[in-house]
mmCIF file of C-alpha atoms in Angstrom:
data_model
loop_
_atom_site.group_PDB
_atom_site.id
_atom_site.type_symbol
_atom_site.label_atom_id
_atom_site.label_comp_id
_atom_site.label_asym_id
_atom_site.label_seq_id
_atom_site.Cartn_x
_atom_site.Cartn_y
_atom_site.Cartn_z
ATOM 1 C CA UNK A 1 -7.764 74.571 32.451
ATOM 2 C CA UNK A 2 -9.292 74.603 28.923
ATOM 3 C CA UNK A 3 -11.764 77.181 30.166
ATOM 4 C CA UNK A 4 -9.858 79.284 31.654
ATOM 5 C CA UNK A 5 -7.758 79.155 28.275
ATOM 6 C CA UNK A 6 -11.128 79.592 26.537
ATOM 7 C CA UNK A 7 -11.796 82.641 28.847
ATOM 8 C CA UNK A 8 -8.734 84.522 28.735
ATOM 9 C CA UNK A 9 -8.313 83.925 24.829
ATOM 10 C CA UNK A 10 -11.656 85.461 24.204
ATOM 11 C CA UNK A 11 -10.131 88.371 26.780
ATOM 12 C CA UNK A 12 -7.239 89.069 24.310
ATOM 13 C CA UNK A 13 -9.542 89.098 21.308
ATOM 14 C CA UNK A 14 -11.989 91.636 22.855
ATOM 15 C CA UNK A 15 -8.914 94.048 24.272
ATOM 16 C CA UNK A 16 -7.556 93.867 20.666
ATOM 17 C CA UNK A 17 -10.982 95.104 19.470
ATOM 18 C CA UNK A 18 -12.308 97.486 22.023
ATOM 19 C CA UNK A 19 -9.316 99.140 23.498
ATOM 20 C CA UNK A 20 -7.891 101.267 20.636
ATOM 21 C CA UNK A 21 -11.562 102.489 20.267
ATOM 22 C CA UNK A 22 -12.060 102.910 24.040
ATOM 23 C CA UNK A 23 -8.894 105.114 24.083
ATOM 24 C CA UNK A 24 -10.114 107.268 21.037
ATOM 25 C CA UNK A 25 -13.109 107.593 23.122
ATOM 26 C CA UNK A 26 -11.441 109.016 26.360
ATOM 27 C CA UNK A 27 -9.087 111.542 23.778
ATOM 28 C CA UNK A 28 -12.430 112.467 22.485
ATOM 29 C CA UNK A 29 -13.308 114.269 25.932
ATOM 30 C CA UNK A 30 -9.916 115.938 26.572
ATOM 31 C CA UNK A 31 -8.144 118.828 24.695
ATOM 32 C CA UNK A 32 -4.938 116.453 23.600
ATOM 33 C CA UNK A 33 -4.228 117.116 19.681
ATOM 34 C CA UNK A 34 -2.470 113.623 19.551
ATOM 35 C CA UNK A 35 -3.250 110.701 20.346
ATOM 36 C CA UNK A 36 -0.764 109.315 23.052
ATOM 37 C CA UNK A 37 1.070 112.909 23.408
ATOM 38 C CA UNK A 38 -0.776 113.028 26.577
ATOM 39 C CA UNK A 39 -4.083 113.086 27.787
ATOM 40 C CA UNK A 40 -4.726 116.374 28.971
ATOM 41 C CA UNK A 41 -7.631 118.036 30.872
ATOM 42 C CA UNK A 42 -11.410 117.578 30.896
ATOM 43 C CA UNK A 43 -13.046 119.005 27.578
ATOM 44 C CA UNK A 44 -16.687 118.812 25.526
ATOM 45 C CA UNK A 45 -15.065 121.215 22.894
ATOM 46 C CA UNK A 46 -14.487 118.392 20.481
ATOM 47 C CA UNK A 47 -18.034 117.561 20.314
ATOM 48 C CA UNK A 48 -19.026 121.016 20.086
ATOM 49 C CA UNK A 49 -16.737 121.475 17.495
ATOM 50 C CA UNK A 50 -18.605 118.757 15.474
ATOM 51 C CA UNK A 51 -21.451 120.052 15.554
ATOM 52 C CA UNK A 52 -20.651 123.797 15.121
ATOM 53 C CA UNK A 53 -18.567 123.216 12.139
ATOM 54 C CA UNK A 54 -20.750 123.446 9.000
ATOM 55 C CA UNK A 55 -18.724 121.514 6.760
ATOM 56 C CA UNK A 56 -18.272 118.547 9.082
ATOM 57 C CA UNK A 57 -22.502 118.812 9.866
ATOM 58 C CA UNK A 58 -22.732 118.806 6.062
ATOM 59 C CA UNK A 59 -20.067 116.144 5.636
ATOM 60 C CA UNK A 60 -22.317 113.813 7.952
ATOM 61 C CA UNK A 61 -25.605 114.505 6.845
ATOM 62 C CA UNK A 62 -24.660 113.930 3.400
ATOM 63 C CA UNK A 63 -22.963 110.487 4.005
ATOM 64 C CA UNK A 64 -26.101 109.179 6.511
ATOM 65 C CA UNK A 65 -28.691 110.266 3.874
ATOM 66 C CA UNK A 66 -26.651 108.378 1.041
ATOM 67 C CA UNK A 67 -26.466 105.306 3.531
ATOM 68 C CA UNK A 68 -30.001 105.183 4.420
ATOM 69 C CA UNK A 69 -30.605 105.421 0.499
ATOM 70 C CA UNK A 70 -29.007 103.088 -0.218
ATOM 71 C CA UNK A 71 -29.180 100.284 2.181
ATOM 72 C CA UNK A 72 -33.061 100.867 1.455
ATOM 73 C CA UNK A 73 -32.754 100.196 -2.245
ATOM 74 C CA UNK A 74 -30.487 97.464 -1.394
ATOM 75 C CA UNK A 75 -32.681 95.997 1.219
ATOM 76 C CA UNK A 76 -35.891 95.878 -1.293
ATOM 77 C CA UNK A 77 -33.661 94.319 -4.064
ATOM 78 C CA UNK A 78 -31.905 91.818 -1.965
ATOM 79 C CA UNK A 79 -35.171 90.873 0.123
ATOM 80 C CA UNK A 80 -36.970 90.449 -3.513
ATOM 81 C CA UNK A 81 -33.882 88.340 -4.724
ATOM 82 C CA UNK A 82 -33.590 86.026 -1.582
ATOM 83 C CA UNK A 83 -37.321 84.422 -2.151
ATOM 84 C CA UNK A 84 -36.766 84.635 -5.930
ATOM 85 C CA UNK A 85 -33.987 82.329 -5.025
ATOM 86 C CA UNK A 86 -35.379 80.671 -2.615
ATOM 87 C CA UNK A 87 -38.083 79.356 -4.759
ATOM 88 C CA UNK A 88 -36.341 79.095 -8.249
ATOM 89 C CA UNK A 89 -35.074 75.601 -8.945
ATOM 90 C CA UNK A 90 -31.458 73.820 -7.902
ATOM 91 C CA UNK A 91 -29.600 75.294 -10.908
ATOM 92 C CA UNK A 92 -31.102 78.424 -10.899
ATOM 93 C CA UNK A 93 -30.596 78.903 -7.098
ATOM 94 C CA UNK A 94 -26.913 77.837 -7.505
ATOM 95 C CA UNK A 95 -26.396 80.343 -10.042
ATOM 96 C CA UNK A 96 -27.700 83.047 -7.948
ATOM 97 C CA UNK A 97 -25.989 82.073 -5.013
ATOM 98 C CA UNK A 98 -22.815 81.899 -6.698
ATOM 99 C CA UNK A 99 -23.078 85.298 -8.550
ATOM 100 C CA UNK A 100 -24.128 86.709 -4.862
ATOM 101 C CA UNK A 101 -20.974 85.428 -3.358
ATOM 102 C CA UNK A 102 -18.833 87.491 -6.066
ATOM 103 C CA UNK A 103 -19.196 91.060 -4.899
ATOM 104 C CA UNK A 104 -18.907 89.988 -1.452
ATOM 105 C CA UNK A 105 -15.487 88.129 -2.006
ATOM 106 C CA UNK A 106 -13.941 90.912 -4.365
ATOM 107 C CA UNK A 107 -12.065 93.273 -3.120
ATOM 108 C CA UNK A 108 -13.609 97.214 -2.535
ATOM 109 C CA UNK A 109 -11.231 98.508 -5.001
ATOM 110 C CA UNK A 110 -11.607 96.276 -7.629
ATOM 111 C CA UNK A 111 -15.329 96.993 -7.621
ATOM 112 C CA UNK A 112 -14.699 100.519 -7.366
ATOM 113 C CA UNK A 113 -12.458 100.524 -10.714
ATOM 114 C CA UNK A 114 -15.101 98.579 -12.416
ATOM 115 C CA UNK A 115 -18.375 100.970 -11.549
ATOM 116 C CA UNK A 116 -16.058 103.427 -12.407
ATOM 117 C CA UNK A 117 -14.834 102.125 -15.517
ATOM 118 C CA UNK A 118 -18.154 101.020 -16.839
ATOM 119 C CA UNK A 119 -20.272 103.864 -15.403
ATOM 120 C CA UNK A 120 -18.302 106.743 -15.913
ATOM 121 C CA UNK A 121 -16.062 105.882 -18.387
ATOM 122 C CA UNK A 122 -17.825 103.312 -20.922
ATOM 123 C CA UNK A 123 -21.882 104.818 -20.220
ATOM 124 C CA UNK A 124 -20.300 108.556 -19.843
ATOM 125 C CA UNK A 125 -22.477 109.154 -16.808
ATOM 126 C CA UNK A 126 -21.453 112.122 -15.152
ATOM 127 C CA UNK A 127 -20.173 112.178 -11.500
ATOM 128 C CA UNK A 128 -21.752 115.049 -10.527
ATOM 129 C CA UNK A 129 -25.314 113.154 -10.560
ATOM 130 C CA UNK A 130 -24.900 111.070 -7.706
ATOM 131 C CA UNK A 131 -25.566 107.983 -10.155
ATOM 132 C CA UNK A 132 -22.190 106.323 -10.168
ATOM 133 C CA UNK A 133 -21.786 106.696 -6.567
ATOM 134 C CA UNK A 134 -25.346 105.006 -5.600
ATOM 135 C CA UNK A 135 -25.213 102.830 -7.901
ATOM 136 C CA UNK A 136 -21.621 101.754 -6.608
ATOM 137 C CA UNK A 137 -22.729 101.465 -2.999
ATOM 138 C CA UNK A 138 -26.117 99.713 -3.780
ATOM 139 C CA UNK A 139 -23.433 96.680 -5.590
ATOM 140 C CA UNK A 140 -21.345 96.755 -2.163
ATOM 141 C CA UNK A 141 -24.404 96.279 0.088
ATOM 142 C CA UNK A 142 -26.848 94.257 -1.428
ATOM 143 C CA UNK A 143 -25.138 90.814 -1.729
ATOM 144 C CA UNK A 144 -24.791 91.349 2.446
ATOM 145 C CA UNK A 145 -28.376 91.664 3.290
ATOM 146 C CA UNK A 146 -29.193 88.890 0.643
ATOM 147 C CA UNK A 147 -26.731 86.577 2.682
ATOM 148 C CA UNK A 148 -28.678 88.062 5.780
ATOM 149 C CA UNK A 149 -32.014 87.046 4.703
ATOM 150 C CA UNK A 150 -31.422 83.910 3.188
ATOM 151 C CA UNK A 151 -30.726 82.007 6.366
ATOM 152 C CA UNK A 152 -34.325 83.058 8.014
ATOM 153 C CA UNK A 153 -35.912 81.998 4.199
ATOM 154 C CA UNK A 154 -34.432 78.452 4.958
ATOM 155 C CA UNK A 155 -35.860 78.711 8.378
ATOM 156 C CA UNK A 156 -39.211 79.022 7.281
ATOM 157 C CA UNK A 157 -41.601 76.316 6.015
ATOM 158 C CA UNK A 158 -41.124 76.349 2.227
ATOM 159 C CA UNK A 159 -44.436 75.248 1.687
ATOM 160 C CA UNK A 160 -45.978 78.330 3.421
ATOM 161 C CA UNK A 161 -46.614 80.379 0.324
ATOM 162 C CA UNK A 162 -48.613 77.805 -1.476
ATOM 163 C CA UNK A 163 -50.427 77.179 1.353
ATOM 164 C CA UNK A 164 -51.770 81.241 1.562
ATOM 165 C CA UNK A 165 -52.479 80.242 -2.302
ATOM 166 C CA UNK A 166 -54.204 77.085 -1.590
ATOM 167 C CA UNK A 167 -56.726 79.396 0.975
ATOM 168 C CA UNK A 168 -57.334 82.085 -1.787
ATOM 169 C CA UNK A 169 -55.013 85.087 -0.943
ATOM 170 C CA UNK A 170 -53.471 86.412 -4.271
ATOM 171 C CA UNK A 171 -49.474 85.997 -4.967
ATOM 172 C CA UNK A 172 -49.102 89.500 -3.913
ATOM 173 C CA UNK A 173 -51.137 88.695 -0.815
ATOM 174 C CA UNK A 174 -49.453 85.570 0.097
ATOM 175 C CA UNK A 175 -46.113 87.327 -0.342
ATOM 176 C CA UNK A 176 -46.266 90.556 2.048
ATOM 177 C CA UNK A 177 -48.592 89.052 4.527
ATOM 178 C CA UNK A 178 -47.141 85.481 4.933
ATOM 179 C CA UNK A 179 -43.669 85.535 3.776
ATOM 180 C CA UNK A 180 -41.915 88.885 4.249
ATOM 181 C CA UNK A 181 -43.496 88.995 7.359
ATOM 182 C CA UNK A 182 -41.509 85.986 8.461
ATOM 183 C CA UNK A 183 -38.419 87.396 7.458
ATOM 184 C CA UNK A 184 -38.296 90.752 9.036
ATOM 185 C CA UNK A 185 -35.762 89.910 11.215
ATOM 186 C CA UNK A 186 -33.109 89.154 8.610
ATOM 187 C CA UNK A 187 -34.530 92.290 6.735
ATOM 188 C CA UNK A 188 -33.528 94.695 9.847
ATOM 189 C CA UNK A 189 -30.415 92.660 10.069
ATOM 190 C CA UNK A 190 -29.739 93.149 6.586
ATOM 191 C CA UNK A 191 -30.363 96.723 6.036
ATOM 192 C CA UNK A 192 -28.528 97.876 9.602
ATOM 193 C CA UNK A 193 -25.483 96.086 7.826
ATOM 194 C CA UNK A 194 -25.870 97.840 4.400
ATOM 195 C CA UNK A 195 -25.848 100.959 6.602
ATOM 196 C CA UNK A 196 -22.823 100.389 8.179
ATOM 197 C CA UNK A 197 -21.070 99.167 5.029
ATOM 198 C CA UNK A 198 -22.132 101.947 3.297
ATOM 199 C CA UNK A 199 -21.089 104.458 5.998
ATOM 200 C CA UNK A 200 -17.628 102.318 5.812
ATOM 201 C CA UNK A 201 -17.007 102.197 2.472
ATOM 202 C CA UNK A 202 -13.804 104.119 1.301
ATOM 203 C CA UNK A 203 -12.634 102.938 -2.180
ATOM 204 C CA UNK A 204 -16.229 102.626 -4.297
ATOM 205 C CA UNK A 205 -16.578 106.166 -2.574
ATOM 206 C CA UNK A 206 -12.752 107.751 -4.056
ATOM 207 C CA UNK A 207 -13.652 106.315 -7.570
ATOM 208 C CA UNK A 208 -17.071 107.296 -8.139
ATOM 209 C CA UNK A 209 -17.968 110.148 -5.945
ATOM 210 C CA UNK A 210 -18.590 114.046 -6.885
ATOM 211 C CA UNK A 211 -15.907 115.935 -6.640
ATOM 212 C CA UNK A 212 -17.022 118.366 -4.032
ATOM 213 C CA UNK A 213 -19.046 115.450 -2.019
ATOM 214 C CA UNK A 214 -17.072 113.910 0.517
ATOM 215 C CA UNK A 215 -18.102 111.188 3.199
ATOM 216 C CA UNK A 216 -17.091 110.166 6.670
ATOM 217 C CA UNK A 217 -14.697 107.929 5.024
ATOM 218 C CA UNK A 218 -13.047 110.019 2.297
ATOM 219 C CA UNK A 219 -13.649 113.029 4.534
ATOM 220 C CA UNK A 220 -11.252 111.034 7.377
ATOM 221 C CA UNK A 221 -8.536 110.516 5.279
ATOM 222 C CA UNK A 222 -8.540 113.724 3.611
ATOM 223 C CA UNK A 223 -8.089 115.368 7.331
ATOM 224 C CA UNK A 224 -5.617 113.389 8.569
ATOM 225 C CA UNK A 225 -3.194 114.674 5.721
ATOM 226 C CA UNK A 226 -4.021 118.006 6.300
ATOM 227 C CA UNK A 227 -3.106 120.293 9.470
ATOM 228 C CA UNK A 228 -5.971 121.489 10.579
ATOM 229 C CA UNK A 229 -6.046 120.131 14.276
ATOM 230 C CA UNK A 230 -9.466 120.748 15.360
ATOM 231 C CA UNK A 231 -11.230 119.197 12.668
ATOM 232 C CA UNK A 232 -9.146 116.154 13.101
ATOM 233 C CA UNK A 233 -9.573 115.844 17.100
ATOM 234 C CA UNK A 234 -13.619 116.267 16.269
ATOM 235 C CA UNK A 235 -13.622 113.226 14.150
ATOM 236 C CA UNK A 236 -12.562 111.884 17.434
ATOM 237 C CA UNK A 237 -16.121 112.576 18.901
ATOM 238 C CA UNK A 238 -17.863 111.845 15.748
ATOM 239 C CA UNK A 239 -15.958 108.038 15.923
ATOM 240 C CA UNK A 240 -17.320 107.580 19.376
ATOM 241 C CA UNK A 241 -21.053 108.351 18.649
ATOM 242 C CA UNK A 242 -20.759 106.419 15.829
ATOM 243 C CA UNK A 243 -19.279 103.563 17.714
ATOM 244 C CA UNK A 244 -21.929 104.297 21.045
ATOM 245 C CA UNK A 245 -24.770 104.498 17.902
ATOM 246 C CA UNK A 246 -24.196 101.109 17.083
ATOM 247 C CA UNK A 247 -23.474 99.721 19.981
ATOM 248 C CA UNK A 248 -27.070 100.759 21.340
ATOM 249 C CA UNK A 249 -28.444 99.515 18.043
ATOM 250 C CA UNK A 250 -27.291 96.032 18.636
ATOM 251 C CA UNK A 251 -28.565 96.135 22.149
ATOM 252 C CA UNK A 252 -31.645 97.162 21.014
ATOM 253 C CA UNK A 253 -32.181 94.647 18.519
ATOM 254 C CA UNK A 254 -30.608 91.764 20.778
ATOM 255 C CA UNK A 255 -33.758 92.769 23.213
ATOM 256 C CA UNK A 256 -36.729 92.751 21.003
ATOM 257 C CA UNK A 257 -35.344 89.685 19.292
ATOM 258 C CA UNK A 258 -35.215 87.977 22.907
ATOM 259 C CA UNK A 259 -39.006 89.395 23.520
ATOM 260 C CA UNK A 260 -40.185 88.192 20.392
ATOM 261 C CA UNK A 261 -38.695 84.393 20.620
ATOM 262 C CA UNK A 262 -40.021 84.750 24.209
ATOM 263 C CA UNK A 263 -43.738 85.434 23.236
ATOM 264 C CA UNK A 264 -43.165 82.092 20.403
ATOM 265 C CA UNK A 265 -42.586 79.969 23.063
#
């Protein structure tokens, strides 16, 4: 009985998840205008709409590249900050740990008003340069893939740097060719989260983007107040590749990751 319980409880969560996205999905391949105002007939004109609309191509372009960007950045400073952590002493690693934990607790908006307010308003840095914006995305991501990392670090023998030391590689040595490589799995990890949380983001975005640069986000919102009907029925499509992108992503990663402990043992 408590199985079945288990079973159809974990049912109810997954419908709750998947079906409003797996009805988006089938609207995304008819020629309804509204969701649940009927389904209508057969149609790829929503996805060719996506892509034949240049300000929607731009719109995504623009919002991947600044992703990718960022979650790079991110990725390089996080990774760098996880071992600095990992090898600093108790109070120092506490510290860290605890100023980590900040950004990832506080909410999008206040974090958005404060790289606002001390980018744009207190430094003067213009908006137009892409600065504020980076900057404000690198602050949203980074503490993620640091929290991603840190539990392979603490999987791995601590000792294994000074033992490349002890058999005459050079810090630098010992750290890209016996540590990081150990930690490439929480690295991926890490950085496919900062892509998706950058890609996400919608608040940090408002407050510190260009005026004439939108993203998927702000770009969403914008069209749903607006009346133009076949730019908001192509966001359908564009939500579904997004949604099969990631989905084949995970897959993907859940394979290798089962290869790779498979050749270990």
């Amino acid at each position: 009985m408590k199985k079945a319980l288990r079973i159809i409880w974990l049912a109810v969560v997954l419908l709750f998840i998947y079906v409003p996205i797996l009805v988006l999905a089938v609207y995304s391949f008819t020629d309804a205008t509204m969701v649940g105002a009927g389904i209508g007939g057969f149609s790829f004109e929503n996805y060719i709409n996506l892509f034949k609309n240049d300000e929607l191509r731009e719109m995504i372009f623009g919002t991947v590249a600044l992703a990718v960007v960022c979650a790079c950045i991110s990725t390089v400073l996080a990774t760098f900050g996880a071992i600095g952590s990992f090898y600093s002493k108790k109070l120092t690693k506490s510290l860290i740990n605890t100023a980590n934990q900040v950004p990832v607790v506080n909410a999008d908006i206040v974090t958005g008003f404060s790289v606002c307010i001390l980018l744009i308003v207190i430094l003067r840095i213009e908006k137009d340069t892409f600065i504020p914006l980076g900057i404000g995305h690198i602050v949203l991501t980074a503490p993620f893939v640091y929290l991603s990392i840190l539990p392979k670090l603490k999987q791995m023998d601590g000792s294994l740097y000074e033992a490349a030391l002890d058999l005459g590689a050079t810090p630098a040595q010992a750290l890209f060719k016996v540590v990081i490589p150990q930690l490439i799995p929480g690295i991926l990890s890490g950085f496919m989260l900062a892509v998706t949380l950058s890609l996400d983001d919608y608040f940090i975005t408002t407050y510190t983007k260009p005026s004439t640069f939108d993203t998927i986000s702000t770009y969403v919102v914008n069209a749903t107040k607006g009346s133009q009907t076949e730019v908001k029925t192509a966001l359908w499509a564009l939500s579904t590749l997004i949604f099969v992108i990631v989905v084949v992503a995970v897959v993907v990663m859940n394979i290798v990751s089962g290869k790779k402990r498979g050749t270990k043992k």
